[in-house]
């Protein structure tokens, strides 16, 4: 995930550097009925006839997944997390794989303190997809921008 | 739906026209147990005692609906779609019809490329209701504003 | 809840006071199977094995709650509401109590007319938590900022 962030709230304490880029990875392991110890996300709602341990047929339409995914600086699930991606995604395509994301990136470490609020459409099969950064707190107060998956 | 959009990110390539208006229609057909072929949305969660094929009693409180609705330029379900409205709405009024909307308008045609992220309250029985535009991608990068239903 | 709001849309009608603070209380009573008359919120989705009348074990992970909570000017549930907090929260921590909030504050009285759109992470056990204001309508058109719980 590549984030491009801008703020209209320049700090008085340091030179004004309104835009910044962040790059990191997050890791999602969906609960399938037998992997409770390792799973980082669960289906919690599904349309009539579907269930909560298997993604629904027909592009998973209607499945809502809640997640608590570790964020790492490299593409390694076992690296020390620098934060958590927490929120939900919803498969909302009837004729194509696509999802709606609502989440926060929660940072609480030496690199960053604060949260980034994200929302947007994720057309899963495209190589790059873009969510919108709708707000932030702490280090990211009043920030906006985009996140590219 | 009438959108009033503003951007704080003027392009260097063309004269700065920060605000724009868009008008279009979207069409929602909720799944009722027998209309799977035509339905564009499904109830996927409901409070204790309610079900997924019929909107709940008492102002539908608690029903979550996931949708993938065609967007058209006129009020005709059968016109060629110029995009999709995808996301979810949640009936969240105990004593009145009102809903929470989280959605993206996804445009991928000759007119517009990109997405608009929307959120907000929809007091269903009022003649006009206003959602907030919280972000955008592509043609709508860094846009904000409102959408009037 | 303490809101700090800023607008990039100064009104021409009155002196430009871009930032404002609001303080108020909201009151959430979750449905537990027997308190339908008084409850202001309901669990509407939960992970496999959990139910809709009791918050799930393990930090309530996966529970989605829809709410319609009165907003008051003092910490008294029985004061006259000045608006409603309507939307949903999602418990999204596997190893800690934390939640994702998506909601609107809907004001329709002598003090304020309009809505404030909020989203963000609520690490429930921290003394103060901060959501982001991602947009607004009416008196709050084009506003952004933060809300501290």
Coordinates of C-alpha atoms in Angstrom, one line a residue:
Chain A
X1 CA 0.0 0.0 0.0
X2 CA 1.4 3.4 -1.1
X3 CA -0.1 6.4 0.7
X4 CA 0.1 9.9 -0.7
X5 CA -1.0 12.3 2.1
X6 CA -1.5 16.1 2.1
X7 CA -2.4 18.4 5.0
X8 CA -3.9 21.8 5.0
X9 CA -2.8 22.3 8.6
X10 CA 0.9 23.3 8.5
X11 CA 2.7 23.0 11.9
X12 CA 4.3 26.1 13.3
X13 CA 7.0 24.0 14.9
X14 CA 8.8 22.8 11.8
X15 CA 9.3 23.7 8.2
X16 CA 6.1 23.1 6.2
X17 CA 6.2 19.8 4.4
X18 CA 2.6 19.4 3.5
X19 CA 2.8 16.1 1.6
X20 CA 4.3 12.8 2.4
X21 CA 4.5 9.3 1.1
X22 CA 4.3 6.1 3.1
X23 CA 4.8 2.5 1.9
X24 CA 3.9 -0.6 3.8
X25 CA 2.2 -4.0 3.8
X26 CA -0.7 -5.4 5.6
X27 CA -1.7 -9.1 5.9
X28 CA -5.2 -10.5 5.9
X29 CA -6.0 -14.1 6.8
X30 CA -9.7 -14.8 6.7
X31 CA -11.4 -17.2 9.1
X32 CA -12.5 -20.4 7.4
X33 CA -13.9 -22.4 10.3
X34 CA -10.6 -24.1 11.4
X35 CA -7.9 -21.4 11.6
X36 CA -9.1 -19.3 14.6
X37 CA -5.6 -18.9 16.0
X38 CA -4.1 -17.4 12.9
X39 CA -7.0 -15.7 11.3
X40 CA -7.0 -11.9 11.3
X41 CA -10.5 -11.4 9.8
X42 CA -14.0 -12.9 9.9
X43 CA -17.0 -12.9 7.7
X44 CA -19.8 -11.4 10.0
X45 CA -22.6 -10.9 7.5
X46 CA -23.7 -12.5 4.2
X47 CA -26.7 -12.5 2.0
X48 CA -29.6 -15.1 2.3
X49 CA -28.3 -18.6 1.7
X50 CA -24.6 -17.8 2.3
X51 CA -22.6 -18.6 5.5
X52 CA -19.9 -17.1 7.7
X53 CA -17.1 -19.6 7.1
X54 CA -16.8 -19.5 3.3
X55 CA -16.9 -16.5 0.9
X56 CA -20.2 -16.5 -1.0
X57 CA -20.6 -17.6 -4.6
X58 CA -21.3 -14.9 -7.3
X59 CA -18.3 -12.6 -6.5
X60 CA -18.9 -12.9 -2.7
X61 CA -21.7 -10.3 -3.2
X62 CA -23.0 -9.2 0.2
X63 CA -20.2 -10.6 2.4
X64 CA -19.0 -8.2 5.2
X65 CA -15.6 -9.0 6.6
X66 CA -14.2 -7.4 9.8
X67 CA -10.4 -7.4 10.1
X68 CA -7.6 -6.6 12.4
X69 CA -4.5 -6.9 10.2
X70 CA -0.9 -6.3 11.1
X71 CA 1.0 -3.6 9.1
X72 CA 4.6 -4.3 8.4
X73 CA 7.4 -2.5 6.6
X74 CA 8.2 -5.4 4.3
X75 CA 6.2 -8.1 2.6
X76 CA 6.7 -10.6 5.5
X77 CA 3.8 -11.5 7.8
X78 CA 6.3 -12.3 10.6
X79 CA 8.0 -8.9 10.6
X80 CA 7.4 -6.8 13.7
X81 CA 4.1 -4.9 13.1
X82 CA 4.3 -1.1 13.1
X83 CA 0.6 -0.8 13.4
X84 CA -2.8 -2.3 12.6
X85 CA -5.2 -2.0 9.7
X86 CA -8.7 -2.3 11.4
X87 CA -12.1 -2.0 9.9
X88 CA -14.3 -3.7 7.4
X89 CA -14.7 -4.6 3.8
X90 CA -17.8 -5.4 1.9
X91 CA -18.0 -7.3 -1.4
X92 CA -20.4 -5.2 -3.4
X93 CA -20.1 -6.3 -7.0
X94 CA -22.8 -8.4 -8.6
X95 CA -21.0 -9.0 -11.8
X96 CA -17.3 -8.4 -10.9
X97 CA -15.0 -8.7 -7.9
X98 CA -15.1 -5.4 -6.1
X99 CA -15.2 -4.3 -2.5
X100 CA -16.0 -1.3 -0.3
X101 CA -13.4 -0.5 2.4
X102 CA -13.8 1.5 5.6
X103 CA -10.8 1.3 7.8
X104 CA -8.3 3.0 10.0
X105 CA -4.6 2.6 10.0
X106 CA -3.6 2.7 13.6
X107 CA 0.1 3.6 14.3
X108 CA 1.5 3.5 17.8
X109 CA 5.2 3.1 17.5
X110 CA 8.5 4.9 17.0
X111 CA 7.8 5.8 13.4
X112 CA 4.3 7.2 13.6
X113 CA 1.7 8.0 16.3
X114 CA -1.9 8.5 15.1
X115 CA -4.5 7.1 12.8
X116 CA -5.3 7.5 9.1
X117 CA -9.0 7.1 8.1
X118 CA -9.6 5.4 4.7
X119 CA -12.6 4.7 2.6
X120 CA -13.3 3.7 -1.0
X121 CA -13.8 1.2 -3.7
X122 CA -11.3 -1.7 -4.3
X123 CA -11.9 -3.3 -7.7
X124 CA -10.0 -6.4 -6.6
X125 CA -8.9 -7.7 -9.9
X126 CA -7.2 -4.5 -11.1
X127 CA -3.4 -4.4 -10.6
X128 CA -3.6 -1.1 -8.8
X129 CA -6.6 0.3 -6.9
X130 CA -7.0 3.6 -5.1
X131 CA -8.7 4.3 -1.8
X132 CA -9.3 7.8 -0.4
X133 CA -7.8 9.2 2.8
X134 CA -10.7 11.1 4.4
X135 CA -9.0 12.2 7.6
X136 CA -6.5 11.6 10.3
X137 CA -5.5 12.0 13.9
X138 CA -2.2 12.6 15.8
X139 CA 0.7 12.8 13.3
X140 CA -1.9 12.8 10.6
X141 CA -4.3 15.5 11.9
X142 CA -6.3 17.1 9.0
X143 CA -4.5 15.0 6.4
X144 CA -6.2 13.9 3.1
X145 CA -5.0 12.0 0.1
X146 CA -5.0 8.6 -1.5
X147 CA -3.8 5.1 -0.8
X148 CA -2.8 2.9 -3.7
X149 CA -3.1 -0.9 -3.3
Chain B
X1 CA -28.6 12.8 -7.3
X2 CA -26.9 16.3 -7.6
X3 CA -23.3 16.5 -6.8
X4 CA -21.5 19.7 -6.0
X5 CA -17.7 19.0 -5.9
X6 CA -14.8 21.2 -5.0
X7 CA -11.1 20.4 -5.1
X8 CA -8.1 22.0 -3.3
X9 CA -5.8 20.4 -5.9
X10 CA -5.8 22.6 -9.0
X11 CA -4.3 20.9 -12.0
X12 CA -1.4 22.5 -13.8
X13 CA -2.5 21.2 -17.1
X14 CA -5.7 23.2 -17.6
X15 CA -7.4 26.3 -16.3
X16 CA -8.4 26.0 -12.6
X17 CA -12.1 25.2 -12.4
X18 CA -12.3 24.1 -8.8
X19 CA -16.0 23.3 -8.5
X20 CA -18.2 21.2 -10.7
X21 CA -21.8 19.9 -10.7
X22 CA -22.9 16.4 -11.8
X23 CA -26.5 15.2 -12.1
X24 CA -27.4 11.6 -12.5
X25 CA -29.7 8.7 -11.4
X26 CA -29.1 5.4 -9.7
X27 CA -31.5 2.5 -9.4
X28 CA -31.8 0.2 -6.4
X29 CA -33.8 -3.0 -6.5
X30 CA -33.7 -4.9 -3.3
X31 CA -33.7 -8.7 -3.1
X32 CA -36.9 -10.1 -1.8
X33 CA -36.4 -13.8 -2.0
X34 CA -37.6 -14.3 -5.6
X35 CA -36.0 -11.6 -7.8
X36 CA -32.3 -12.7 -7.8
X37 CA -31.9 -12.0 -11.5
X38 CA -33.0 -8.4 -11.3
X39 CA -32.0 -7.4 -7.8
X40 CA -29.2 -4.9 -7.3
X41 CA -29.0 -5.1 -3.5
X42 CA -29.4 -7.5 -0.7
X43 CA -30.1 -7.3 3.0
X44 CA -27.1 -9.0 4.7
X45 CA -27.6 -8.2 8.4
X46 CA -30.6 -7.5 10.6
X47 CA -31.4 -7.3 14.2
X48 CA -32.6 -10.2 16.4
X49 CA -35.9 -11.6 15.0
X50 CA -35.7 -10.0 11.5
X51 CA -34.6 -11.8 8.3
X52 CA -32.7 -11.2 5.1
X53 CA -35.6 -11.2 2.6
X54 CA -37.9 -8.6 4.0
X55 CA -37.1 -5.2 5.5
X56 CA -37.6 -5.3 9.2
X57 CA -40.5 -3.7 11.1
X58 CA -40.1 -0.5 13.1
X59 CA -38.4 1.7 10.4
X60 CA -36.2 -1.2 9.3
X61 CA -33.9 -0.4 12.2
X62 CA -30.7 -2.4 12.0
X63 CA -31.0 -3.7 8.4
X64 CA -27.8 -3.5 6.5
X65 CA -28.1 -3.5 2.7
X66 CA -25.2 -4.0 0.3
X67 CA -25.8 -2.6 -3.2
X68 CA -24.4 -2.5 -6.7
X69 CA -26.6 0.0 -8.5
X70 CA -26.3 1.2 -12.1
X71 CA -25.9 4.9 -12.6
X72 CA -27.6 6.5 -15.6
X73 CA -27.9 10.0 -17.1
X74 CA -31.7 9.9 -17.1
X75 CA -34.3 8.5 -14.9
X76 CA -34.5 5.2 -16.9
X77 CA -33.3 2.0 -15.4
X78 CA -32.6 0.6 -18.9
X79 CA -30.4 3.4 -20.1
X80 CA -26.8 2.5 -20.6
X81 CA -25.0 2.9 -17.3
X82 CA -22.2 5.3 -17.0
X83 CA -21.0 3.8 -13.7
X84 CA -22.0 2.0 -10.6
X85 CA -23.0 3.1 -7.1
X86 CA -21.5 0.5 -4.8
X87 CA -21.5 0.2 -1.0
X88 CA -23.9 -0.2 1.8
X89 CA -26.7 1.5 3.6
X90 CA -27.9 0.9 7.1
X91 CA -31.3 1.8 8.5
X92 CA -30.4 3.5 11.8
X93 CA -33.6 5.3 13.0
X94 CA -35.6 3.8 15.8
X95 CA -38.5 6.4 15.5
X96 CA -38.2 7.6 12.0
X97 CA -37.0 6.4 8.6
X98 CA -33.4 7.3 8.2
X99 CA -30.3 5.6 6.9
X100 CA -26.5 5.8 7.0
X101 CA -24.8 5.6 3.6
X102 CA -21.2 4.6 2.8
X103 CA -20.5 4.2 -0.9
X104 CA -18.4 4.9 -3.9
X105 CA -19.6 6.1 -7.3
X106 CA -17.4 4.3 -9.7
X107 CA -17.1 5.8 -13.2
X108 CA -15.3 4.1 -16.0
X109 CA -16.5 5.5 -19.2
X110 CA -16.1 8.3 -21.8
X111 CA -17.5 10.9 -19.4
X112 CA -15.6 10.3 -16.2
X113 CA -12.8 8.1 -14.9
X114 CA -12.4 7.6 -11.2
X115 CA -14.4 7.3 -8.0
X116 CA -16.2 9.6 -5.6
X117 CA -16.4 8.5 -2.0
X118 CA -19.6 9.4 -0.2
X119 CA -20.9 9.1 3.4
X120 CA -23.7 10.5 5.4
X121 CA -27.2 10.5 6.8
X122 CA -30.2 10.0 4.5
X123 CA -33.5 11.0 6.3
X124 CA -35.5 9.0 3.8
X125 CA -38.8 10.8 4.1
X126 CA -37.4 14.3 3.4
X127 CA -37.8 15.6 -0.1
X128 CA -34.1 16.5 -0.4
X129 CA -31.3 14.9 1.6
X130 CA -27.6 15.6 1.6
X131 CA -24.6 13.3 1.8
X132 CA -21.0 14.4 2.1
X133 CA -18.3 13.8 -0.5
X134 CA -15.3 12.8 1.6
X135 CA -12.8 12.1 -1.1
X136 CA -12.1 11.0 -4.7
X137 CA -9.7 9.3 -7.0
X138 CA -8.8 9.7 -10.7
X139 CA -10.7 12.7 -12.2
X140 CA -12.0 13.4 -8.7
X141 CA -8.6 13.3 -6.8
X142 CA -8.8 15.4 -3.6
X143 CA -12.4 16.5 -4.3
X144 CA -14.9 17.2 -1.5
X145 CA -18.4 18.5 -1.5
X146 CA -22.0 17.4 -1.1
X147 CA -24.5 15.2 -2.9
X148 CA -28.1 16.0 -2.8
X149 CA -30.7 13.2 -3.2
Chain C
X1 CA -17.5 14.3 22.9
X2 CA -15.5 17.4 22.0
X3 CA -15.5 18.4 18.4
X4 CA -12.9 20.7 16.8
X5 CA -14.2 21.7 13.4
X6 CA -12.6 23.7 10.6
X7 CA -14.1 24.8 7.3
X8 CA -12.3 25.9 4.1
X9 CA -15.6 27.5 2.9
X10 CA -15.9 30.9 4.6
X11 CA -19.4 32.4 4.5
X12 CA -19.8 35.7 2.8
X13 CA -22.6 36.6 5.2
X14 CA -20.6 36.9 8.4
X15 CA -17.1 37.4 9.6
X16 CA -14.9 34.4 8.8
X17 CA -14.6 32.2 11.9
X18 CA -13.2 29.1 10.4
X19 CA -12.9 26.9 13.5
X20 CA -15.4 26.1 16.2
X21 CA -15.7 23.8 19.2
X22 CA -18.7 21.9 20.3
X23 CA -19.2 19.8 23.4
X24 CA -22.0 17.4 24.0
X25 CA -23.0 13.9 25.2
X26 CA -24.5 10.9 23.6
X27 CA -26.1 7.9 25.2
X28 CA -25.9 4.3 23.9
X29 CA -28.0 1.5 25.4
X30 CA -27.5 -1.8 23.6
X31 CA -30.3 -4.3 23.1
X32 CA -29.8 -7.4 25.3
X33 CA -32.9 -9.4 24.4
X34 CA -35.3 -7.9 27.0
X35 CA -34.9 -4.1 26.8
X36 CA -36.5 -3.3 23.5
X37 CA -38.3 -0.2 24.7
X38 CA -35.3 1.5 26.1
X39 CA -32.5 0.2 23.8
X40 CA -30.9 2.7 21.4
X41 CA -28.7 0.2 19.6
X42 CA -28.7 -3.4 18.3
X43 CA -26.1 -6.0 17.4
X44 CA -27.0 -6.9 13.8
X45 CA -24.0 -9.0 12.7
X46 CA -21.5 -11.2 14.5
X47 CA -18.9 -13.8 13.7
X48 CA -19.6 -17.5 13.4
X49 CA -20.8 -18.8 16.8
X50 CA -21.8 -15.5 18.3
X51 CA -25.3 -14.1 18.6
X52 CA -27.2 -10.9 18.4
X53 CA -28.3 -10.3 22.0
X54 CA -24.9 -10.6 23.8
X55 CA -21.6 -9.0 22.8
X56 CA -19.2 -11.7 21.6
X57 CA -16.3 -13.1 23.6
X58 CA -12.7 -12.2 22.7
X59 CA -13.0 -8.4 22.6
X60 CA -16.4 -8.6 20.8
X61 CA -14.4 -9.1 17.6
X62 CA -16.7 -9.0 14.6
X63 CA -19.8 -7.5 16.3
X64 CA -21.5 -4.8 14.2
X65 CA -23.9 -2.5 16.2
X66 CA -26.3 -0.1 14.6
X67 CA -27.3 2.8 16.9
X68 CA -29.7 5.8 17.1
X69 CA -28.4 7.6 20.2
X70 CA -29.8 10.9 21.6
X71 CA -27.4 13.8 21.9
X72 CA -27.7 16.0 24.9
X73 CA -25.9 19.1 26.2
X74 CA -25.2 17.6 29.6
X75 CA -24.4 14.1 30.9
X76 CA -28.1 13.3 31.5
X77 CA -29.9 10.7 29.4
X78 CA -33.2 12.4 30.2
X79 CA -32.3 15.9 29.0
X80 CA -34.0 17.2 25.9
X81 CA -32.0 15.9 22.9
X82 CA -30.5 18.4 20.5
X83 CA -29.9 15.8 17.9
X84 CA -29.1 12.2 17.2
X85 CA -25.9 10.2 16.7
X86 CA -26.8 7.6 14.0
X87 CA -24.7 5.0 12.3
X88 CA -22.7 1.9 13.2
X89 CA -19.7 0.7 15.1
X90 CA -17.8 -2.5 14.6
X91 CA -15.6 -4.2 17.1
X92 CA -12.5 -4.9 15.1
X93 CA -9.7 -5.8 17.6
X94 CA -8.6 -9.4 18.0
X95 CA -6.3 -8.8 21.0
X96 CA -7.6 -5.5 22.4
X97 CA -10.9 -3.6 22.7
X98 CA -11.2 -1.3 19.8
X99 CA -13.9 -0.3 17.4
X100 CA -14.5 1.3 14.0
X101 CA -17.1 4.1 13.9
X102 CA -19.1 5.4 10.9
X103 CA -21.8 7.8 11.9
X104 CA -23.5 11.1 11.4
X105 CA -24.4 13.6 14.0
X106 CA -27.8 14.9 12.9
X107 CA -28.8 18.3 14.4
X108 CA -32.3 19.7 13.8
X109 CA -33.0 22.3 16.5
X110 CA -32.5 25.9 17.5
X111 CA -28.7 25.5 18.0
X112 CA -27.6 23.7 14.9
X113 CA -29.1 22.6 11.6
X114 CA -27.2 20.0 9.6
X115 CA -25.1 17.0 9.9
X116 CA -21.5 16.1 10.7
X117 CA -20.0 13.0 9.2
X118 CA -17.6 11.1 11.4
X119 CA -15.3 8.0 10.9
X120 CA -12.4 6.5 12.7
X121 CA -10.9 4.2 15.2
X122 CA -12.0 4.1 18.8
X123 CA -9.5 2.3 21.1
X124 CA -12.2 1.8 23.7
X125 CA -10.0 1.5 26.8
X126 CA -8.0 4.7 26.3
X127 CA -9.2 7.6 28.3
X128 CA -9.4 9.9 25.2
X129 CA -9.9 8.7 21.7
X130 CA -10.1 10.7 18.5
X131 CA -12.4 10.2 15.5
X132 CA -12.1 12.2 12.2
X133 CA -14.7 14.6 10.9
X134 CA -14.8 13.8 7.2
X135 CA -17.5 16.2 6.0
X136 CA -20.7 18.0 6.9
X137 CA -23.9 19.5 5.6
X138 CA -26.0 22.5 6.4
X139 CA -24.3 24.6 9.1
X140 CA -21.4 22.2 8.8
X141 CA -21.0 22.4 5.0
X142 CA -17.4 21.6 3.9
X143 CA -16.2 21.2 7.5
X144 CA -13.4 18.9 8.7
X145 CA -11.7 18.2 12.0
X146 CA -11.6 15.8 14.8
X147 CA -13.9 14.6 17.6
X148 CA -12.5 13.6 20.9
X149 CA -14.3 11.0 23.0

